[in-house]
Amino acid sequence: MNRCAAICFTLLALLASEASAWRLVRIPVLTDSDFALVAQSGFEIASGHRGQGFVDIIIQDRYLDIALERFPEAKVLPEEWAQPMPGSRNEFGYYYGPNENNAFWAELAESSDLVDTPTTFGTSYQGRDIYHVRITNAGDDAPVILFNALIHGREPGGNSVVIDFAQWLTSEYGSDTMATFILDNAQIYFVPMINIDAYYYNLPSGGPNQRKNMNFTLGNGIDLNRNWGYMWGYDDQGSSPNPSSGTYRGTGPFSEPETQAMRDLINELLPLGGFNYHTYGGYLLYPWAYVNQPTPDQAIFQSWGSQMAGPIGYSRGRPGELLYTTNGDALDWEYAEHGALFFTPEVDDNGFWGSQNDSSLIVTNNLACRSMNKLLCMNLLAYVGVTAPQNAALGGASVPSVTVSRNPVSSLLSYTVTGFSSPEVFVMDITGRIVARLSGQGAWVVPADLACGVYRIAARENGVSAESAFTLLR
Ligand SMILES: [Zn+2]
């Protein structure tokens, strides 16, 4: 699409006030210039990974022809990945809808002394209560860890993970050593629906697919994850001054009631860190988001990121490393303002709504993210000196891992594999090509003709894998 066509397309999109069906379209992207073409095309990017070679755009189905003409190699993804479908059971199929959330959290609080009654801490643009739920067996002075979801109203897969973790903590307290340790030493806060208006707006199923909030004063809402106060509007990469854009950042930092409420909550609770849940793609992001540069705590973000996301196969890094930079993101403010160690998981769902009629993927995602949630809590508590007794470390179910004992490597790779019984262990180059198969534990004499560079050692067994990167330097 040339520049004129791109502008015309944007105008068309602006004029199209009538909602119609939405579709996700997957465009192969092999080079940075391929990516730039998509980024400049005027289409809204839904997800993607330069390293994995694709970008998904989301468009109304009346523009499918334009998109396919522009990107003939593109593939249209299944309809239900892009929007709630009429006829799905309950509110959003197997995802919990807004009313189902309200019922779930109220019942959880009623069923357990560990769980506080949902407490309103802010009011949405349309006047709905935004609430948090605290689960703890520690006092009010115990460290706080915060899990939140649905700052984007069309990402129910993140809400499912948060519900699963709350349920797990509550039901396993007293029997699982790690759940017990976490609740005995921390206050776990959940904000299950930040952008509650949009989540309601997406009901009844079969049409709207609202990501932004419901402040339509200038356009069709504000992207609440571009509205935070650190480096707000730094540039127009992944954040837009245009009210019709999917990433419209609003008229100023914290212009919206939902972000104001979250800011005030975090200022009050001072969490050590947490997860801001989004979908989709299977990534774990950490700051900085506004530039592709490391924070002073890069080593922590990187090592915790590998530990948490490696075993479940999620890519991790800064937004600028995986796709593009964004500004006004919650991550940057949480870290810059408070030094809080927040990450953004992008749950590996099928598009935004793809599991609505298939609970098995929701369960898989919940289990994968549950392991990250546990590790995050354990890491954050250890970070402030609260350490678990040995037997609480992984609650009997150790998370599979591969660790390299000395890095960089010159001629001998020493490694440890844990959490598997008899895994396949191999070394890959950065393109994923296997360069050696190793046996069992221990040490590998690196062949003298292997080129210097970055490699990964991985272990795999029954569909579970773990990996670790190392640098070969002679
Ligand atoms: Zn999101």
Coordinates of C-alpha atoms and ligand atoms in Angstrom, one line a residue:
M1 CA 0.0 0.0 0.0
N2 CA 1.5 3.4 -0.9
R3 CA 1.3 6.4 1.4
C4 CA -1.8 7.8 -0.3
A5 CA -3.6 4.4 0.0
A6 CA -2.6 4.1 3.6
I7 CA -4.0 7.5 4.4
C8 CA -7.2 6.7 2.5
F9 CA -7.5 3.5 4.4
T10 CA -7.2 5.3 7.7
L11 CA -9.9 7.7 6.6
L12 CA -12.1 4.8 5.6
A13 CA -11.6 3.3 9.0
L14 CA -12.4 6.6 10.6
L15 CA -15.7 6.9 8.7
A16 CA -16.7 3.4 9.5
S17 CA -18.6 4.0 12.7
E18 CA -20.9 1.1 12.2
A19 CA -19.4 -2.0 13.8
S20 CA -19.2 -5.1 11.7
A21 CA -17.5 -8.5 12.2
W22 CA -13.8 -8.5 13.0
R23 CA -11.1 -10.7 11.7
L24 CA -7.5 -11.4 12.6
V25 CA -5.1 -11.7 9.7
R26 CA -1.7 -13.2 10.0
I27 CA 1.0 -11.6 7.8
P28 CA 4.4 -13.3 7.4
V29 CA 7.1 -10.9 8.4
L30 CA 10.7 -12.0 7.7
T31 CA 12.7 -8.8 7.8
D32 CA 12.6 -5.4 9.5
S33 CA 11.5 -3.8 6.3
D34 CA 8.6 -6.3 6.0
F35 CA 7.6 -5.3 9.5
A36 CA 7.9 -1.6 8.7
L37 CA 5.5 -2.1 5.8
V38 CA 2.9 -3.6 8.1
A39 CA 3.5 -1.0 10.8
Q40 CA 3.0 1.8 8.3
S41 CA 0.0 0.3 6.5
G42 CA -2.5 1.9 8.8
F43 CA -3.8 -1.5 10.0
E44 CA -4.1 -2.1 13.7
I45 CA -1.5 -4.6 14.9
A46 CA -3.0 -7.2 17.3
S47 CA 0.1 -9.3 18.1
G48 CA 3.2 -10.6 16.5
H49 CA 6.8 -11.5 16.9
R50 CA 9.5 -10.4 14.6
G51 CA 11.6 -13.3 15.7
Q52 CA 8.9 -15.8 15.0
G53 CA 8.2 -14.2 11.6
F54 CA 4.6 -13.0 11.8
V55 CA 2.4 -10.1 12.7
D56 CA -1.3 -10.3 13.2
I57 CA -3.6 -7.4 12.3
I58 CA -7.2 -6.9 13.3
I59 CA -9.7 -5.5 10.8
Q60 CA -13.4 -5.3 10.1
D61 CA -14.2 -8.0 7.6
R62 CA -15.3 -5.5 5.0
Y63 CA -11.6 -4.6 4.6
L64 CA -10.4 -8.2 4.2
D65 CA -10.0 -7.8 0.5
I66 CA -7.8 -4.6 0.9
A67 CA -5.6 -6.4 3.4
L68 CA -5.2 -9.5 1.3
E69 CA -4.5 -7.5 -1.8
R70 CA -1.8 -5.6 0.1
F71 CA -0.4 -8.7 1.7
P72 CA -1.1 -11.7 -0.6
E73 CA 0.7 -14.1 1.6
A74 CA -1.5 -13.4 4.6
K75 CA -3.8 -15.9 6.2
V76 CA -7.2 -15.1 7.7
L77 CA -7.5 -16.6 11.2
P78 CA -10.6 -18.3 12.4
E79 CA -13.6 -16.0 13.1
E80 CA -13.9 -16.8 16.8
W81 CA -10.3 -15.8 17.4
A82 CA -11.3 -12.2 16.7
Q83 CA -14.6 -11.6 18.5
P84 CA -17.2 -13.2 20.8
M85 CA -19.5 -15.3 18.8
P86 CA -23.3 -15.4 19.1
G87 CA -24.4 -18.8 20.5
S88 CA -21.4 -19.3 22.8
R89 CA -22.4 -20.6 26.2
N90 CA -22.9 -18.1 29.0
E91 CA -21.4 -14.6 28.6
F92 CA -18.2 -15.3 26.6
G93 CA -18.2 -19.1 26.2
Y94 CA -15.7 -20.7 28.6
Y95 CA -14.2 -17.4 29.6
Y96 CA -15.7 -15.7 32.6
G97 CA -17.7 -12.7 31.5
P98 CA -18.1 -9.6 33.7
N99 CA -21.2 -10.8 35.6
E100 CA -19.6 -14.2 36.1
N101 CA -16.5 -12.5 37.5
N102 CA -18.5 -10.5 40.0
A103 CA -20.2 -13.8 41.1
F104 CA -16.9 -15.7 41.2
W105 CA -15.0 -13.2 43.4
A106 CA -17.9 -12.7 45.7
E107 CA -18.3 -16.4 46.2
L108 CA -14.5 -16.9 46.7
A109 CA -14.6 -14.3 49.4
E110 CA -17.5 -16.0 51.0
S111 CA -16.0 -19.4 50.9
S112 CA -12.7 -18.6 52.5
D113 CA -11.4 -16.5 55.4
L114 CA -8.2 -15.9 53.4
V115 CA -10.1 -13.9 50.8
D116 CA -11.3 -10.3 51.5
T117 CA -14.7 -9.1 50.1
P118 CA -14.2 -7.4 46.7
T119 CA -13.4 -3.7 47.5
T120 CA -14.1 -0.8 45.2
F121 CA -11.1 1.5 44.7
G122 CA -12.2 3.5 41.7
T123 CA -15.0 4.2 39.2
S124 CA -14.9 3.6 35.5
Y125 CA -15.8 6.2 32.9
Q126 CA -19.3 4.8 32.7
G127 CA -19.6 4.7 36.5
R128 CA -18.9 1.1 37.3
D129 CA -17.0 -0.1 40.3
I130 CA -13.4 -1.2 39.7
Y131 CA -12.6 -3.6 42.5
H132 CA -9.7 -5.5 44.0
V133 CA -9.7 -8.7 46.0
R134 CA -7.0 -9.4 48.5
I135 CA -6.0 -13.0 49.5
T136 CA -3.6 -13.4 52.4
N137 CA -2.9 -15.0 55.7
A138 CA -0.3 -12.4 56.5
G139 CA -0.8 -9.1 58.2
D140 CA -1.5 -5.7 56.6
D141 CA 2.2 -4.9 56.7
A142 CA 3.2 -7.9 54.6
P143 CA 4.6 -7.3 51.1
V144 CA 2.1 -6.8 48.4
I145 CA 2.1 -8.5 45.0
L146 CA -0.4 -7.4 42.4
F147 CA -2.0 -9.4 39.6
N148 CA -4.3 -7.5 37.2
A149 CA -6.1 -8.2 33.9
L150 CA -8.3 -6.7 31.3
I151 CA -6.8 -3.2 31.0
H152 CA -7.7 -4.1 27.4
G153 CA -11.4 -5.1 27.3
R154 CA -11.0 -7.9 24.7
E155 CA -8.4 -10.0 26.4
P156 CA -10.3 -12.5 28.6
G157 CA -7.5 -15.1 28.5
G158 CA -5.6 -12.9 31.1
N159 CA -8.7 -12.7 33.3
S160 CA -8.9 -16.6 33.2
V161 CA -5.3 -16.9 34.5
V162 CA -5.9 -14.5 37.4
I163 CA -9.1 -16.4 38.4
D164 CA -7.2 -19.7 38.2
F165 CA -4.4 -18.4 40.4
A166 CA -6.7 -17.0 43.0
Q167 CA -8.6 -20.3 43.1
W168 CA -5.4 -22.3 43.4
L169 CA -4.0 -20.2 46.2
T170 CA -7.2 -20.4 48.2
S171 CA -7.9 -24.1 47.7
E172 CA -4.2 -25.3 48.1
Y173 CA -3.4 -23.2 51.2
G174 CA -2.5 -25.6 54.0
S175 CA -1.8 -28.5 51.7
D176 CA 0.6 -27.2 49.0
T177 CA 3.7 -25.8 50.7
M178 CA 4.2 -23.1 48.2
A179 CA 0.6 -21.7 48.3
T180 CA 0.9 -21.8 52.1
F181 CA 4.3 -20.0 52.1
I182 CA 3.0 -17.3 49.7
L183 CA -0.1 -16.5 51.6
D184 CA 1.7 -16.7 55.0
N185 CA 4.1 -14.1 53.8
A186 CA 2.5 -11.8 51.3
Q187 CA -0.7 -10.0 50.5
I188 CA -1.8 -11.0 47.0
Y189 CA -4.0 -8.4 45.4
F190 CA -6.1 -9.1 42.3
V191 CA -7.7 -6.5 40.0
P192 CA -9.5 -8.8 37.6
M193 CA -11.2 -6.3 35.4
I194 CA -9.5 -2.8 35.0
N195 CA -11.4 -1.8 31.8
I196 CA -14.7 -3.1 33.1
D197 CA -16.8 -0.9 30.8
A198 CA -15.3 -2.3 27.6
Y199 CA -15.7 -5.8 29.0
Y200 CA -19.4 -5.1 29.4
Y201 CA -19.6 -3.4 26.1
N202 CA -18.3 -6.6 24.4
L203 CA -21.6 -8.2 25.6
P204 CA -23.9 -9.3 24.1
S205 CA -21.7 -11.4 21.9
G206 CA -21.4 -11.1 18.2
G207 CA -20.1 -7.6 17.4
P208 CA -18.0 -5.1 19.4
N209 CA -14.5 -5.9 20.0
Q210 CA -13.5 -3.1 22.3
R211 CA -9.9 -2.8 23.5
K212 CA -9.9 0.8 24.7
N213 CA -12.1 2.4 27.4
M214 CA -15.5 3.8 26.8
N215 CA -14.7 7.5 26.8
F216 CA -15.9 8.3 23.2
T217 CA -15.6 12.1 23.6
L218 CA -13.0 12.4 20.8
G219 CA -13.1 9.0 19.1
N220 CA -13.7 5.5 20.2
G221 CA -12.0 5.3 23.5
I222 CA -8.5 5.6 25.0
D223 CA -5.9 2.9 25.2
L224 CA -5.5 2.6 28.9
N225 CA -2.2 0.9 28.5
R226 CA -0.8 4.0 26.7
N227 CA -2.2 6.5 29.2
W228 CA 0.2 6.1 32.1
G229 CA 2.4 8.9 33.3
Y230 CA 6.0 7.9 32.6
M231 CA 7.2 9.0 29.2
W232 CA 3.6 9.4 28.0
G233 CA 3.6 10.4 24.4
Y234 CA 7.4 10.1 24.1
D235 CA 7.0 9.3 20.4
D236 CA 4.3 7.8 18.1
Q237 CA 5.7 4.3 18.1
G238 CA 3.1 1.9 19.3
S239 CA 1.2 4.8 20.9
S240 CA -0.9 7.2 18.9
P241 CA -2.1 10.8 19.1
N242 CA -5.0 9.9 16.8
P243 CA -8.3 9.3 18.6
S244 CA -9.4 6.7 16.1
S245 CA -6.3 4.6 16.5
G246 CA -6.3 1.4 18.5
T247 CA -3.4 2.7 20.6
Y248 CA -4.8 6.3 21.2
R249 CA -3.1 7.5 24.3
G250 CA -5.6 10.2 25.4
T251 CA -5.3 13.9 25.9
G252 CA -2.7 13.7 28.7
P253 CA -1.1 11.3 31.2
F254 CA -3.6 9.6 33.5
S255 CA -6.5 11.4 31.8
E256 CA -8.8 8.4 32.4
P257 CA -10.5 7.3 35.6
E258 CA -9.4 3.7 35.2
T259 CA -5.7 4.6 35.0
Q260 CA -6.1 7.2 37.8
A261 CA -7.6 4.5 40.0
M262 CA -4.8 2.0 39.2
R263 CA -2.1 4.7 39.8
D264 CA -3.7 5.6 43.2
L265 CA -4.0 1.9 44.2
I266 CA -0.3 1.3 43.4
N267 CA 0.8 4.4 45.2
E268 CA -1.1 3.2 48.3
L269 CA -0.1 -0.5 48.2
L270 CA 3.5 -0.1 47.0
P271 CA 3.6 -3.6 45.5
L272 CA 6.9 -5.3 45.2
G273 CA 5.9 -6.2 41.7
G274 CA 3.4 -8.3 39.8
F275 CA 1.9 -9.3 36.5
N276 CA -0.1 -7.1 34.2
Y277 CA -2.0 -9.8 32.2
H278 CA -2.7 -9.4 28.5
T279 CA -3.3 -11.6 25.5
Y280 CA -2.0 -12.9 23.2
G281 CA 1.1 -14.3 21.6
G282 CA 3.0 -16.2 24.3
Y283 CA 5.5 -13.5 25.6
L284 CA 6.7 -12.2 28.8
L285 CA 7.6 -8.5 28.6
Y286 CA 9.6 -6.2 30.9
P287 CA 10.7 -2.6 30.8
W288 CA 11.7 -0.3 29.3
A289 CA 8.8 -0.2 26.9
Y290 CA 9.3 3.3 25.6
V291 CA 12.8 2.7 24.3
N292 CA 14.6 -0.5 23.4
Q293 CA 17.1 0.0 26.2
P294 CA 17.7 -2.0 29.4
T295 CA 16.7 -0.7 32.9
P296 CA 19.3 -0.7 35.7
D297 CA 17.5 -3.9 36.8
Q298 CA 17.9 -5.7 33.4
A299 CA 19.8 -8.6 35.0
I300 CA 16.8 -9.3 37.3
F301 CA 14.2 -8.9 34.6
Q302 CA 16.2 -11.1 32.2
S303 CA 17.0 -13.9 34.6
W304 CA 13.6 -14.1 36.3
G305 CA 12.1 -13.8 32.8
S306 CA 14.1 -16.8 31.6
Q307 CA 13.3 -18.8 34.7
M308 CA 9.6 -18.1 34.6
A309 CA 8.9 -18.1 30.9
G310 CA 11.6 -20.5 29.6
P311 CA 9.9 -23.7 30.8
I312 CA 6.6 -22.8 29.2
G313 CA 8.2 -21.7 26.0
Y314 CA 7.2 -18.0 26.2
S315 CA 9.5 -15.5 24.5
R316 CA 10.7 -12.8 26.8
G317 CA 12.3 -9.4 26.5
R318 CA 11.5 -5.7 26.1
P319 CA 8.6 -4.8 23.8
G320 CA 11.1 -3.1 21.5
E321 CA 13.1 -6.4 21.2
L322 CA 10.1 -8.6 20.4
L323 CA 7.9 -6.2 18.3
Y324 CA 8.0 -2.5 18.8
T325 CA 8.4 0.1 21.5
T326 CA 5.3 1.6 23.2
N327 CA 5.0 4.5 25.6
G328 CA 2.5 5.4 28.4
D329 CA 2.6 1.6 29.3
A330 CA 1.9 0.5 32.9
L331 CA 5.2 -1.4 33.0
D332 CA 7.3 1.7 32.6
W333 CA 5.4 3.7 35.2
E334 CA 5.4 0.9 37.7
Y335 CA 9.1 0.5 37.5
A336 CA 10.1 4.2 37.1
E337 CA 7.8 5.5 39.8
H338 CA 8.3 2.8 42.4
G339 CA 11.0 0.4 41.3
A340 CA 8.3 -2.2 41.3
L341 CA 9.2 -5.4 39.3
F342 CA 6.2 -5.8 37.1
F343 CA 6.1 -8.0 33.9
T344 CA 3.5 -8.2 31.2
P345 CA 2.6 -11.7 30.2
E346 CA 0.9 -12.0 26.9
V347 CA -1.0 -15.3 27.3
D348 CA -0.6 -17.7 24.4
D349 CA -4.3 -17.7 23.6
N350 CA -5.7 -18.2 20.1
G351 CA -6.3 -14.6 19.3
F352 CA -8.4 -12.6 21.6
W353 CA -11.5 -14.9 22.0
G354 CA -10.2 -18.1 20.4
S355 CA -10.8 -20.4 23.4
Q356 CA -14.4 -19.3 23.9
N357 CA -15.7 -22.7 22.8
D358 CA -12.7 -24.8 23.8
S359 CA -11.9 -25.0 27.5
S360 CA -8.8 -27.2 26.9
L361 CA -6.6 -24.3 25.7
I362 CA -7.8 -22.1 28.6
V363 CA -6.8 -24.9 31.0
T364 CA -3.4 -25.3 29.4
N365 CA -2.8 -21.5 29.5
N366 CA -3.9 -21.3 33.1
L367 CA -1.5 -24.1 34.2
A368 CA 1.4 -22.6 32.3
C369 CA 0.8 -19.1 33.7
R370 CA 0.2 -20.5 37.2
S371 CA 3.8 -21.8 37.2
M372 CA 4.9 -18.3 36.3
N373 CA 2.7 -16.7 39.0
K374 CA 4.2 -19.0 41.7
L375 CA 7.7 -18.3 40.6
L376 CA 7.1 -14.6 40.6
C377 CA 5.8 -14.6 44.1
M378 CA 8.7 -16.7 45.3
N379 CA 11.2 -14.5 43.6
L380 CA 9.7 -11.2 44.8
L381 CA 9.6 -12.5 48.4
A382 CA 13.2 -13.7 48.3
Y383 CA 14.1 -10.3 46.8
V384 CA 13.1 -8.6 50.0
G385 CA 14.6 -11.3 52.2
V386 CA 11.6 -13.5 52.9
T387 CA 12.9 -16.9 52.1
A388 CA 11.0 -20.2 52.0
P389 CA 12.1 -23.2 53.9
Q390 CA 13.8 -25.7 51.5
N391 CA 10.7 -27.9 51.1
A392 CA 8.5 -24.9 50.1
A393 CA 10.6 -23.9 47.2
L394 CA 8.6 -25.6 44.5
G395 CA 5.9 -27.3 46.5
G396 CA 6.9 -30.7 45.4
A397 CA 6.3 -30.0 41.7
S398 CA 9.6 -28.7 40.6
V399 CA 9.6 -26.5 37.5
P400 CA 11.8 -28.0 34.8
S401 CA 14.9 -26.1 34.2
V402 CA 18.3 -26.1 32.4
T403 CA 21.0 -24.0 33.9
V404 CA 24.5 -23.3 32.7
S405 CA 26.9 -23.0 35.5
R406 CA 29.5 -20.8 33.8
N407 CA 28.8 -18.3 31.0
P408 CA 30.4 -17.4 28.7
V409 CA 31.7 -20.8 27.7
S410 CA 35.1 -21.4 26.0
S411 CA 35.6 -25.1 25.6
L412 CA 33.5 -26.9 28.3
L413 CA 29.8 -26.4 28.9
S414 CA 28.8 -27.3 32.4
Y415 CA 25.1 -27.6 32.9
T416 CA 22.4 -28.9 35.2
V417 CA 19.0 -30.3 34.2
T418 CA 16.3 -30.4 36.9
G419 CA 12.6 -31.3 37.0
F420 CA 12.8 -34.0 34.2
S421 CA 13.2 -37.7 34.5
S422 CA 14.9 -38.7 31.3
P423 CA 14.8 -35.7 28.9
E424 CA 16.2 -35.2 25.5
V425 CA 19.0 -32.6 25.9
F426 CA 20.4 -30.7 22.9
V427 CA 22.2 -27.5 21.9
M428 CA 20.7 -25.2 19.3
D429 CA 22.1 -22.2 17.5
I430 CA 20.0 -19.0 17.5
T431 CA 18.0 -20.0 14.5
G432 CA 16.8 -23.1 16.4
R433 CA 19.0 -25.6 14.4
I434 CA 20.2 -28.4 16.6
V435 CA 24.0 -28.5 16.6
A436 CA 24.6 -31.2 19.2
R437 CA 22.6 -33.8 21.2
L438 CA 23.9 -34.3 24.8
S439 CA 23.4 -37.1 27.1
G440 CA 22.1 -36.7 30.7
Q441 CA 23.7 -34.3 33.1
G442 CA 27.0 -32.6 33.3
A443 CA 29.5 -31.4 30.9
W444 CA 29.9 -31.1 27.1
V445 CA 33.2 -30.6 25.4
V446 CA 32.5 -28.0 22.8
P447 CA 33.8 -29.0 19.4
A448 CA 36.7 -26.8 18.3
D449 CA 35.1 -25.9 15.0
L450 CA 31.8 -24.6 16.5
A451 CA 31.5 -20.9 15.7
C452 CA 31.5 -18.3 18.5
G453 CA 28.1 -16.8 19.3
V454 CA 24.9 -17.3 21.2
Y455 CA 23.5 -20.8 21.7
R456 CA 20.7 -22.4 23.7
I457 CA 20.8 -25.6 25.6
A458 CA 17.4 -27.2 25.9
A459 CA 15.8 -30.2 27.6
R460 CA 12.5 -31.7 26.4
E461 CA 10.3 -34.4 27.7
N462 CA 6.6 -35.2 27.0
G463 CA 5.9 -31.9 25.5
V464 CA 7.5 -29.9 28.4
S465 CA 10.7 -28.1 27.6
A466 CA 13.2 -25.8 29.3
E467 CA 16.1 -23.9 28.0
S468 CA 18.9 -21.5 28.8
A469 CA 21.1 -19.4 26.6
F470 CA 24.9 -19.2 26.7
T471 CA 27.6 -17.5 24.7
L472 CA 30.5 -19.3 23.2
L473 CA 33.6 -17.2 23.3
R474 CA 37.1 -18.2 22.7
Ligands
ZN1 ZN -3.4 -6.0 25.8

